[in-house]
Amino acid sequence: MSSLPLHPPVLSPKYQPFMKPFYITTAIDYTNAPPHIGHAYEKVLADVMARFQRLQGRQVYFLTGVDQHGQKVQKSADAAGLSPQAFVDGITAHFTSLWDKLNVRYDGWAATTDPRHKRVVQAMLQKLHDCGQLYKKSYSGHYSVRQEQFLTDKERGPDGNFGEEWGEVVEIEEENWYFKLSDHVEWLQNYIRSHPDFITPAFRTADVLNALDSSGGQDLCISRPAERLSWGIPLPFDERFVNYVWFDALTNYISFAGYLADECGNEGLPHFADLWPADAEIIGKDILVPAHAIYWMTMLHALGFTDEQMPRLIVHGWWNIKGAKMSKSLGNVVDPNSLADKLTPDGLRYYLMRDIATGYDSDFNDERILMSYNKELAGGLGNLLNRSINMAQKYRSGLLVPGDYDDSENSALRQTVADALPVYSESMNTWAIHDGIAAAWKIVTHANAYVDSTKPFSLAKDPSQAARLDSVLYHLAEAWVHLSVLLDPIIPTAMATARAQLGWEMPSGFVLNDLKWGMLQSGHQLNTPIPLFPRLETSAE
Ligand code: MSP
């Protein structure tokens, strides 16, 4: 897959040209198992924000990808009788095909087995080694041969022994390389205290500071002996070791943004100086502490990144399943593929954005997702479009002529549309996507009530009401044009279909600020209505 920008930005002439592109990334997903609904949520969240920023006229670079190294992959590949690379290639294909299906439109693809990434990780490790930030130390402890990991007291059972699940446990002594993370803790504490917008939502900041106050600021082991873990990036200064987990994975945010590209001979990547720092690194709450807020930040600081060059973290909550954590062993893992097939990709995108508040957990529920699809997408939004265009076709052959007629019902609907715009923008800009959807939905609810109260079917029977009917049909179409823009980042395919039915396209260079009442000219011709979200059968029906 190309890592060049796939979607050249359309910059509005009104947009400040000096502003750097909005650089948005997500966590890179482990490739030991196919994607589940939590992975889908995070990518859709990033995609919605990327589309919203483009809609505001901002140039965007959206990077996502896969975390392909590590012990788990090595083990799963062995079990499947495949080479680790063949194994991760197979799982990676599940991720890329899901992102295609869900219309997750990224610009760069970060796969950690990409040779360009490996070169940057090695160059970076070499730099840290050269400036004395890495050292070798011997560690002795209890080691589970079956699980291939060191055990701590946390793993002991109530009787003080390691349980049977660990198999044979031996005491071994092992040398490894460490990063002087502790050198940077004081800087990090000060940085966090003086940069309240570092972590969104802000309440998560306390977790980081608490961890640093307890034992979270200790030096970090960054290697595993190659005889124990071969599926990783060798340390350039000591090939008997491979890099272990986080240094490799976290580096993707800079390696694929063009960091050290010249030095490493890397091509086809963005210009680092144009892109960095990341405006949003979207991650789940489980990988904030210690990985992103402590390891990543201290790594960057050790490499010489300044306070102005630090990324911003957006931390989302988790989808649980009927109150329980989603896990393979509980057998409650939700497959986003089959849901997208059933509800349409936009149906799934909508639910994943509407039923969670960014930063907080939510509960995934099969019945709720169907109910919300039928009630809100089929019944509310889709039905509004269908009946608005149908009536205009039936009574006026699809021709809109607003005329001069006006009354308080019309002006109230226009006011609802006008009021929705700033609330929508403010919500979306602050990651409250569900509030952005709710702001747009005020238009849906009001417009549906407006059809019920103005009764176009009765107006059509009375020739003296012709001007009023014209104005009603125009107001409905115009309200829908607004919806087709506001909901575009969330349900892009359905909104493109709606615009085709409305016979209206966003003009080239169109930005959110251009949206105002009167997008449709007198004499505008509507097209044929086709249901946007056909109702789905539920077991109760
Ligand atoms: N590979 C690491 C991240 C490295 S980033 C430099 C990893 N991978 S993961 O596959 O386990 O998780 C990927 C993302 O999915 C994480 O941000 C994680 O929080 C998110 N989610 C995993 N399960 C989730 C839910 N049930 N709900 C929402 N998001 C969840 O961690």
Coordinates of C-alpha atoms and ligand atoms in Angstrom, one line a residue:
M1 CA 0.0 0.0 0.0
S2 CA 1.3 3.5 -0.8
S3 CA 2.3 5.7 2.0
L4 CA 2.0 8.8 -0.1
P5 CA -1.0 11.0 0.7
L6 CA -3.9 9.3 -1.1
H7 CA -6.1 12.3 -0.8
P8 CA -4.6 15.6 -1.8
P9 CA -6.2 18.3 0.4
V10 CA -8.6 20.7 -1.1
L11 CA -7.7 23.9 0.6
S12 CA -10.2 26.7 0.7
P13 CA -8.7 30.1 -0.4
K14 CA -10.1 31.4 2.8
Y15 CA -8.0 29.1 4.8
Q16 CA -4.9 30.3 6.5
P17 CA -2.1 28.8 4.4
F18 CA 0.5 28.9 7.2
M19 CA -1.3 26.4 9.3
K20 CA 0.3 23.0 9.3
P21 CA -1.7 19.9 8.2
F22 CA -3.7 18.3 11.0
Y23 CA -1.7 15.2 11.7
I24 CA -3.9 12.5 13.2
T25 CA -2.9 9.0 14.2
T26 CA -4.3 6.0 16.0
A27 CA -2.8 3.2 18.0
I28 CA -1.4 0.5 15.7
D29 CA -3.3 -2.7 16.1
Y30 CA -1.7 -6.0 17.2
T31 CA -1.7 -8.6 14.4
N32 CA -2.1 -11.7 16.5
A33 CA -5.8 -11.8 15.9
P34 CA -8.3 -10.2 13.5
P35 CA -10.0 -6.8 14.3
H36 CA -12.8 -6.5 16.8
I37 CA -15.4 -3.8 17.4
G38 CA -12.9 -1.8 19.7
H39 CA -10.4 -1.6 16.9
A40 CA -13.2 -0.5 14.5
Y41 CA -14.4 2.2 16.9
E42 CA -11.0 3.8 17.2
K43 CA -10.4 3.9 13.4
V44 CA -13.8 5.3 12.7
L45 CA -13.3 8.0 15.4
A46 CA -10.1 9.0 13.7
D47 CA -11.7 8.9 10.3
V48 CA -14.6 11.1 11.4
M49 CA -12.2 13.7 12.8
A50 CA -10.1 13.6 9.7
R51 CA -13.1 14.1 7.5
F52 CA -14.4 16.9 9.8
Q53 CA -11.1 18.7 9.7
R54 CA -11.1 18.5 5.9
L55 CA -14.6 19.8 5.9
Q56 CA -13.3 22.8 7.8
G57 CA -10.8 23.3 5.0
R58 CA -7.8 22.0 6.9
Q59 CA -5.2 19.9 5.2
V60 CA -5.1 16.5 7.0
Y61 CA -2.6 13.6 7.2
F62 CA -4.1 10.5 8.8
L63 CA -1.8 7.7 9.7
T64 CA -2.9 4.3 11.0
G65 CA -1.5 0.8 10.8
V66 CA -0.5 -2.5 12.5
D67 CA 1.9 -3.6 15.2
Q68 CA 3.4 -6.7 13.8
H69 CA 6.3 -7.8 16.0
G70 CA 6.5 -9.6 19.3
Q71 CA 6.3 -12.7 21.3
K72 CA 2.5 -13.3 20.7
V73 CA 2.9 -13.2 17.0
Q74 CA 5.9 -15.4 17.1
K75 CA 3.9 -18.0 19.1
S76 CA 0.7 -17.7 17.0
A77 CA 2.8 -18.1 13.8
D78 CA 4.5 -21.2 15.2
A79 CA 1.2 -22.7 16.2
A80 CA -0.2 -22.0 12.7
G81 CA 2.9 -23.5 11.1
L82 CA 3.6 -20.2 9.3
S83 CA 6.6 -17.9 9.2
P84 CA 5.9 -14.8 11.4
Q85 CA 5.8 -12.6 8.3
A86 CA 3.3 -14.8 6.5
F87 CA 1.2 -14.9 9.6
V88 CA 1.1 -11.1 10.1
D89 CA 0.5 -10.5 6.4
G90 CA -2.6 -12.7 6.7
I91 CA -4.0 -10.9 9.8
T92 CA -3.0 -7.5 8.4
A93 CA -5.2 -8.2 5.4
H94 CA -8.2 -8.5 7.7
F95 CA -7.5 -5.0 9.1
T96 CA -7.0 -3.3 5.7
S97 CA -10.1 -4.9 4.2
L98 CA -12.2 -3.8 7.2
W99 CA -10.9 -0.2 6.9
D100 CA -11.8 -0.3 3.2
K101 CA -15.3 -1.6 4.0
L102 CA -15.8 1.0 6.7
N103 CA -14.5 3.8 4.5
V104 CA -11.7 4.6 6.9
R105 CA -9.7 6.8 4.5
Y106 CA -6.1 7.0 5.8
D107 CA -3.2 8.7 4.1
G108 CA -0.3 6.7 5.5
W109 CA 0.0 3.0 6.5
A110 CA 2.3 2.2 9.4
A111 CA 3.3 -1.5 9.4
T112 CA 6.1 -2.1 11.8
T113 CA 7.8 -4.7 9.5
D114 CA 8.2 -2.0 6.8
P115 CA 12.0 -1.7 6.3
R116 CA 11.8 2.1 6.4
H117 CA 10.4 1.8 10.0
K118 CA 13.0 -0.7 11.1
R119 CA 15.8 1.7 9.8
V120 CA 14.3 4.6 11.9
V121 CA 14.0 2.5 15.0
Q122 CA 17.6 1.4 14.7
A123 CA 18.9 4.9 14.0
M124 CA 17.0 6.2 16.9
L125 CA 18.3 3.5 19.3
Q126 CA 21.8 4.2 18.0
K127 CA 21.3 7.9 18.8
L128 CA 20.1 7.1 22.3
H129 CA 23.0 4.7 22.8
D130 CA 25.5 7.2 21.6
C131 CA 24.4 9.9 24.0
G132 CA 24.5 7.5 27.0
Q133 CA 20.7 7.0 27.4
L134 CA 20.9 3.2 27.2
Y135 CA 22.7 0.8 29.4
K136 CA 23.0 -3.0 30.0
K137 CA 22.0 -4.6 33.3
S138 CA 21.6 -8.1 34.6
Y139 CA 18.2 -9.2 36.0
S140 CA 17.4 -12.3 37.8
G141 CA 13.9 -13.6 38.5
H142 CA 11.3 -16.3 38.0
Y143 CA 10.7 -17.2 34.4
S144 CA 7.8 -19.2 33.0
V145 CA 9.1 -21.5 30.3
R146 CA 5.7 -22.1 28.8
Q147 CA 4.6 -18.5 28.7
E148 CA 8.1 -17.2 27.9
Q149 CA 7.9 -14.4 30.3
F150 CA 9.3 -13.2 33.7
L151 CA 6.8 -13.4 36.5
T152 CA 6.4 -11.0 39.3
D153 CA 4.7 -11.3 42.7
K154 CA 1.5 -10.2 41.0
E155 CA 1.4 -13.6 39.3
R156 CA 1.6 -15.6 42.5
G157 CA -1.6 -17.3 43.7
P158 CA -3.1 -16.9 47.2
D159 CA -0.8 -19.7 48.4
G160 CA 2.3 -17.8 47.3
N161 CA 3.1 -20.1 44.5
F162 CA 2.9 -19.6 40.7
G163 CA -0.2 -21.4 39.4
E164 CA -0.2 -24.3 36.9
E165 CA -1.0 -22.0 34.0
W166 CA 2.6 -20.9 34.1
G167 CA 4.0 -24.5 33.6
E168 CA 7.6 -25.0 34.7
V169 CA 8.9 -21.9 36.5
V170 CA 12.7 -21.5 36.8
E171 CA 15.0 -18.9 38.3
I172 CA 17.1 -17.3 35.6
E173 CA 19.5 -14.4 35.3
E174 CA 19.4 -12.5 32.1
E175 CA 21.1 -9.4 30.7
N176 CA 19.1 -6.7 28.9
W177 CA 19.3 -3.2 27.7
Y178 CA 17.6 -0.4 29.6
F179 CA 16.5 3.2 28.7
K180 CA 17.3 5.9 31.3
L181 CA 13.6 6.9 31.5
S182 CA 14.1 8.2 35.1
D183 CA 16.3 11.0 33.7
H184 CA 13.2 12.6 32.2
V185 CA 10.6 12.2 34.9
E186 CA 11.0 15.6 36.4
W187 CA 10.8 17.2 33.0
L188 CA 7.6 15.2 32.2
Q189 CA 5.9 16.1 35.5
N190 CA 6.6 19.8 34.7
Y191 CA 5.5 19.4 31.1
I192 CA 2.2 17.8 32.1
R193 CA 1.4 20.4 34.8
S194 CA 2.1 23.3 32.4
H195 CA 0.3 21.8 29.3
P196 CA -3.3 21.2 30.3
D197 CA -4.3 20.4 26.8
F198 CA -1.7 17.5 26.5
I199 CA -4.3 14.9 27.2
T200 CA -8.0 14.9 26.2
P201 CA -10.1 14.3 28.3
A202 CA -8.1 16.2 30.9
F203 CA -9.3 14.0 33.8
R204 CA -7.0 11.3 32.6
T205 CA -4.0 13.4 33.4
A206 CA -4.3 12.5 37.1
D207 CA -3.6 8.9 36.3
V208 CA -0.3 9.8 34.7
L209 CA 0.8 12.1 37.5
N210 CA -0.1 9.4 40.1
A211 CA 1.8 6.8 38.2
L212 CA 4.9 9.0 38.1
D213 CA 4.5 9.7 41.8
S214 CA 4.5 6.0 42.6
S215 CA 6.9 3.7 40.7
G216 CA 6.0 4.6 37.1
G217 CA 9.2 6.5 36.4
Q218 CA 11.7 3.7 36.6
D219 CA 14.1 2.9 33.8
L220 CA 12.6 0.8 31.1
C221 CA 13.8 -2.5 29.8
I222 CA 13.9 -2.3 26.0
S223 CA 15.3 -5.6 24.8
R224 CA 14.9 -9.4 24.8
P225 CA 17.7 -11.8 24.1
A226 CA 17.4 -12.8 20.4
E227 CA 17.4 -16.5 21.3
R228 CA 14.2 -16.0 23.2
L229 CA 12.5 -13.5 20.9
S230 CA 13.6 -13.5 17.3
W231 CA 10.6 -11.7 15.8
G232 CA 11.7 -8.1 16.4
I233 CA 14.1 -5.4 15.4
P234 CA 17.8 -6.2 16.3
L235 CA 19.6 -3.6 18.4
P236 CA 22.1 -2.0 16.1
F237 CA 24.8 -1.9 18.7
D238 CA 24.3 -5.4 20.2
E239 CA 22.8 -7.9 17.7
R240 CA 22.3 -10.5 20.4
F241 CA 19.2 -8.6 21.4
V242 CA 16.0 -7.5 19.7
N243 CA 14.1 -4.4 20.6
Y244 CA 11.1 -5.3 22.8
V245 CA 7.6 -4.0 22.3
W246 CA 7.1 -0.3 22.9
F247 CA 10.1 1.4 21.4
D248 CA 9.3 -0.3 18.1
A249 CA 5.6 0.4 18.2
L250 CA 5.6 4.0 19.5
T251 CA 8.2 5.0 17.0
N252 CA 5.7 4.5 14.2
Y253 CA 4.2 7.9 14.8
I254 CA 7.5 9.6 13.7
S255 CA 9.0 7.0 11.4
F256 CA 6.1 7.1 9.1
A257 CA 5.9 10.9 9.3
G258 CA 9.4 11.1 7.8
Y259 CA 11.6 11.3 10.9
L260 CA 15.3 10.7 10.0
A261 CA 14.1 10.0 6.4
D262 CA 17.2 11.4 4.8
E263 CA 19.6 9.7 7.2
C264 CA 17.9 6.4 6.7
G265 CA 17.4 6.8 2.9
N266 CA 13.6 6.5 3.3
E267 CA 11.4 7.5 0.5
G268 CA 7.7 8.1 -0.1
L269 CA 7.1 9.6 3.3
P270 CA 5.8 13.0 4.3
H271 CA 8.3 15.8 5.2
F272 CA 8.7 15.5 9.0
A273 CA 9.0 19.3 9.6
D274 CA 5.7 19.9 7.8
L275 CA 3.8 17.4 9.8
W276 CA 5.1 17.0 13.3
P277 CA 3.9 17.3 16.1
A278 CA 0.9 15.1 15.9
D279 CA -2.3 17.1 16.6
A280 CA -4.0 13.9 17.8
E281 CA -2.7 10.5 18.7
I282 CA -5.9 8.6 19.4
I283 CA -5.5 5.7 21.8
G284 CA -7.6 3.7 24.2
K285 CA -7.4 4.3 28.0
D286 CA -5.4 1.0 28.5
I287 CA -2.3 2.3 26.7
L288 CA -2.1 5.8 28.1
V289 CA -0.2 4.8 31.3
P290 CA 2.6 4.0 31.0
A291 CA 3.1 3.5 27.3
H292 CA 2.0 6.8 25.7
A293 CA 2.1 9.3 28.5
I294 CA 5.4 8.1 30.0
Y295 CA 7.5 5.9 27.7
W296 CA 6.7 7.8 24.5
M297 CA 7.0 11.2 26.0
T298 CA 10.4 10.4 27.7
M299 CA 11.6 8.8 24.5
L300 CA 10.9 11.9 22.5
H301 CA 12.5 14.1 25.2
A302 CA 15.6 11.9 25.2
L303 CA 15.8 12.3 21.5
G304 CA 15.9 16.1 21.8
F305 CA 12.3 16.9 21.0
T306 CA 11.3 20.2 22.6
D307 CA 8.1 21.0 24.5
E308 CA 6.7 22.6 21.3
Q309 CA 7.3 19.3 19.5
M310 CA 5.3 17.1 21.8
P311 CA 2.2 15.3 20.5
R312 CA -1.3 15.6 21.9
L313 CA -3.1 12.5 23.1
I314 CA -6.8 11.8 22.7
V315 CA -7.8 9.0 25.0
H316 CA -11.0 7.1 24.3
G317 CA -12.9 4.7 26.6
W318 CA -13.7 1.1 25.9
W319 CA -16.7 -0.7 24.5
N320 CA -17.8 -3.4 26.9
I321 CA -20.2 -6.1 26.1
K322 CA -23.3 -6.2 28.2
G323 CA -21.3 -4.9 31.1
A324 CA -18.3 -7.3 30.7
K325 CA -14.9 -6.8 29.2
M326 CA -14.8 -8.1 25.6
S327 CA -12.4 -11.1 25.5
K328 CA -11.7 -14.2 23.4
S329 CA -11.9 -16.4 26.5
L330 CA -15.4 -15.1 27.4
G331 CA -16.4 -15.7 23.8
N332 CA -18.1 -12.3 23.5
V333 CA -15.9 -10.6 20.9
V334 CA -18.1 -8.6 18.5
D335 CA -17.1 -8.9 14.8
P336 CA -17.4 -5.6 13.0
N337 CA -17.5 -7.2 9.6
S338 CA -20.7 -9.0 10.1
L339 CA -22.3 -5.9 11.7
A340 CA -21.2 -3.8 8.8
D341 CA -22.8 -6.3 6.4
K342 CA -26.0 -6.3 8.3
L343 CA -26.4 -2.5 9.1
T344 CA -24.4 -1.2 6.2
P345 CA -20.9 0.3 6.9
D346 CA -22.5 3.7 7.6
G347 CA -25.1 2.1 10.0
L348 CA -22.2 0.7 12.0
R349 CA -20.2 4.0 11.9
Y350 CA -23.2 5.9 13.1
Y351 CA -23.8 3.6 16.1
L352 CA -20.1 3.6 17.1
M353 CA -20.1 7.4 17.1
R354 CA -23.6 8.1 18.6
D355 CA -23.6 5.6 21.5
I356 CA -20.4 6.6 23.2
A357 CA -19.0 9.9 24.6
T358 CA -15.4 10.2 23.7
G359 CA -13.2 9.5 26.7
Y360 CA -15.8 7.3 28.5
D361 CA -16.8 3.7 28.2
S362 CA -19.9 2.4 26.6
D363 CA -21.9 -0.8 26.5
F364 CA -22.3 -2.5 23.2
N365 CA -25.7 -4.1 22.8
D366 CA -27.1 -6.0 19.8
E367 CA -30.7 -5.0 20.5
R368 CA -29.8 -1.3 20.9
I369 CA -27.8 -1.2 17.7
L370 CA -30.8 -2.6 15.7
M371 CA -33.3 -0.4 17.4
S372 CA -31.2 2.8 16.9
Y373 CA -30.7 1.9 13.2
N374 CA -34.4 1.4 12.6
K375 CA -35.6 4.3 14.7
E376 CA -33.0 6.9 14.0
L377 CA -31.5 6.1 10.6
A378 CA -34.4 4.4 8.8
G379 CA -37.3 6.1 10.6
G380 CA -35.9 9.5 11.4
L381 CA -33.2 10.5 8.9
G382 CA -33.9 8.3 5.9
N383 CA -37.6 8.7 6.1
L384 CA -37.3 12.5 6.2
L385 CA -35.3 12.5 3.0
N386 CA -37.6 10.0 1.3
R387 CA -40.8 11.8 2.1
S388 CA -39.3 15.3 1.3
I389 CA -38.2 14.3 -2.2
N390 CA -41.2 12.1 -2.8
M391 CA -43.6 14.9 -2.1
A392 CA -41.6 17.4 -4.2
Q393 CA -41.7 14.9 -7.1
K394 CA -45.4 14.2 -6.7
Y395 CA -46.6 17.7 -6.4
R396 CA -44.0 19.7 -8.3
S397 CA -42.1 17.1 -10.5
G398 CA -39.1 17.7 -8.3
L399 CA -38.8 21.4 -9.2
L400 CA -38.1 23.8 -6.3
V401 CA -39.4 27.3 -6.4
P402 CA -39.1 28.9 -3.0
G403 CA -41.1 32.0 -3.9
D404 CA -41.8 34.8 -1.3
Y405 CA -44.1 33.0 1.0
D406 CA -43.0 32.9 4.7
D407 CA -44.5 32.2 8.1
S408 CA -43.5 31.4 11.6
E409 CA -43.2 27.7 11.0
N410 CA -40.7 28.3 8.2
S411 CA -38.7 30.7 10.2
A412 CA -38.6 28.4 13.2
L413 CA -37.2 25.6 11.0
R414 CA -34.6 28.0 9.6
Q415 CA -33.7 29.0 13.1
T416 CA -33.2 25.4 14.2
V417 CA -30.8 24.9 11.3
A418 CA -28.9 28.1 12.1
D419 CA -28.7 27.2 15.8
A420 CA -27.4 23.7 15.0
L421 CA -24.3 24.9 13.1
P422 CA -22.2 26.4 15.9
V423 CA -23.2 23.7 18.4
Y424 CA -22.2 21.1 15.8
S425 CA -18.8 22.8 15.1
E426 CA -18.0 23.3 18.7
S427 CA -18.8 19.7 19.6
M428 CA -16.9 18.2 16.7
N429 CA -13.9 20.4 17.4
T430 CA -13.8 19.2 21.0
W431 CA -14.2 15.5 20.1
A432 CA -17.8 15.3 21.4
I433 CA -18.9 13.6 18.2
H434 CA -22.1 12.3 19.9
D435 CA -23.0 15.9 20.7
G436 CA -22.3 16.9 17.1
I437 CA -24.7 14.2 15.9
A438 CA -27.3 15.3 18.4
A439 CA -26.9 18.9 17.1
A440 CA -27.6 17.7 13.6
W441 CA -30.5 15.6 14.8
K442 CA -32.3 18.6 16.1
I443 CA -32.8 19.4 12.4
V444 CA -34.1 15.9 11.7
T445 CA -36.6 16.0 14.5
H446 CA -37.8 19.5 13.8
A447 CA -38.1 18.9 10.0
N448 CA -40.1 15.7 10.6
A449 CA -42.4 17.6 13.0
Y450 CA -42.6 20.3 10.4
V451 CA -43.9 17.8 7.8
D452 CA -46.5 16.6 10.3
S453 CA -47.7 20.1 11.1
T454 CA -47.6 21.8 7.7
K455 CA -49.2 18.7 6.1
P456 CA -48.0 19.2 2.5
F457 CA -50.4 16.5 1.3
S458 CA -53.4 18.7 2.4
L459 CA -51.8 21.9 1.0
A460 CA -51.5 20.1 -2.3
K461 CA -55.2 19.7 -2.5
D462 CA -55.9 23.4 -2.1
P463 CA -54.7 25.6 -5.1
S464 CA -54.8 28.7 -2.8
Q465 CA -52.0 27.2 -0.7
A466 CA -49.7 26.7 -3.7
A467 CA -47.1 29.3 -2.6
R468 CA -47.0 27.9 0.9
L469 CA -46.5 24.4 -0.4
D470 CA -43.6 25.6 -2.6
S471 CA -42.0 27.1 0.5
V472 CA -42.5 24.0 2.6
L473 CA -40.9 21.7 -0.1
Y474 CA -38.0 24.2 -0.4
H475 CA -37.5 24.3 3.3
L476 CA -37.4 20.6 3.6
A477 CA -34.8 20.2 0.8
E478 CA -32.7 23.0 2.1
A479 CA -32.7 21.5 5.6
W480 CA -31.6 18.3 4.1
V481 CA -28.7 19.9 2.2
H482 CA -27.5 21.1 5.6
L483 CA -27.8 17.6 7.0
S484 CA -25.9 16.1 4.1
V485 CA -22.9 18.3 5.0
L486 CA -23.0 18.0 8.8
L487 CA -23.4 14.3 8.8
D488 CA -20.9 13.7 6.0
P489 CA -17.9 13.0 8.3
I490 CA -19.9 10.4 10.2
I491 CA -21.9 8.6 7.4
P492 CA -20.1 9.7 4.2
T493 CA -21.5 7.1 1.8
A494 CA -25.2 7.7 2.8
M495 CA -24.6 11.5 2.7
A496 CA -23.1 11.3 -0.8
T497 CA -26.2 9.2 -1.9
A498 CA -28.5 11.8 -0.3
R499 CA -26.7 14.7 -2.2
A500 CA -27.2 12.7 -5.4
Q501 CA -30.9 12.4 -4.7
L502 CA -31.0 16.1 -3.8
G503 CA -29.2 16.9 -7.1
W504 CA -26.7 19.0 -5.1
E505 CA -22.9 18.5 -4.8
M506 CA -20.5 20.4 -2.4
P507 CA -18.8 22.8 -4.8
S508 CA -15.0 22.4 -5.1
G509 CA -13.2 24.0 -2.2
F510 CA -16.5 24.0 -0.1
V511 CA -15.9 24.4 3.6
L512 CA -18.3 24.2 6.6
N513 CA -18.3 28.0 6.9
D514 CA -19.8 28.2 3.4
L515 CA -22.9 26.4 4.6
K516 CA -25.8 28.8 5.0
W517 CA -29.5 29.0 4.2
G518 CA -30.2 29.2 0.4
M519 CA -27.7 26.7 -1.0
L520 CA -30.4 25.6 -3.5
Q521 CA -31.4 28.1 -6.2
S522 CA -34.9 28.7 -7.4
G523 CA -35.6 26.3 -10.2
H524 CA -33.5 23.5 -8.6
Q525 CA -34.3 20.0 -9.8
L526 CA -34.4 17.1 -7.3
N527 CA -33.7 13.6 -8.4
T528 CA -35.4 10.3 -7.7
P529 CA -35.8 9.2 -4.0
I530 CA -34.4 5.8 -3.0
P531 CA -34.5 4.7 0.7
L532 CA -31.2 5.6 2.4
F533 CA -31.5 3.1 5.2
P534 CA -34.0 0.4 4.5
R535 CA -35.6 -0.9 7.7
L536 CA -34.2 -4.1 9.2
E537 CA -36.3 -7.0 10.6
T538 CA -35.8 -7.4 14.3
S539 CA -36.5 -10.6 16.2
A540 CA -39.4 -8.8 18.0
E541 CA -41.2 -8.3 14.7
Ligands
MSP1 N1 -0.3 -2.5 19.5 C1 -0.7 -1.8 20.7 C2 -0.7 -0.3 20.5 C3 0.6 0.3 20.0 S1 0.4 2.0 19.7 C4 2.0 2.5 19.4 C5 -2.1 -2.2 21.1 N2 -2.8 -2.9 20.2 S2 -4.3 -3.5 20.4 O1 -4.7 -4.1 19.2 O2 -4.4 -4.2 21.6 O3 -5.2 -2.2 20.6 C6 -5.4 -1.2 19.6 C7 -6.3 -0.1 20.1 O4 -7.6 -0.6 20.2 C8 -5.9 0.5 21.4 O5 -6.0 1.9 21.4 C9 -6.9 -0.1 22.4 O6 -7.2 0.8 23.5 C10 -8.1 -0.2 21.5 N3 -9.1 -1.1 22.0 C11 -8.9 -2.5 22.2 N4 -10.1 -3.0 22.8 C12 -11.0 -2.0 22.9 C13 -12.3 -1.9 23.3 N5 -13.0 -3.0 23.7 N6 -13.0 -0.8 23.1 C14 -12.4 0.3 22.5 N7 -11.1 0.3 22.2 C15 -10.3 -0.8 22.5 O7 -2.6 -1.9 22.2

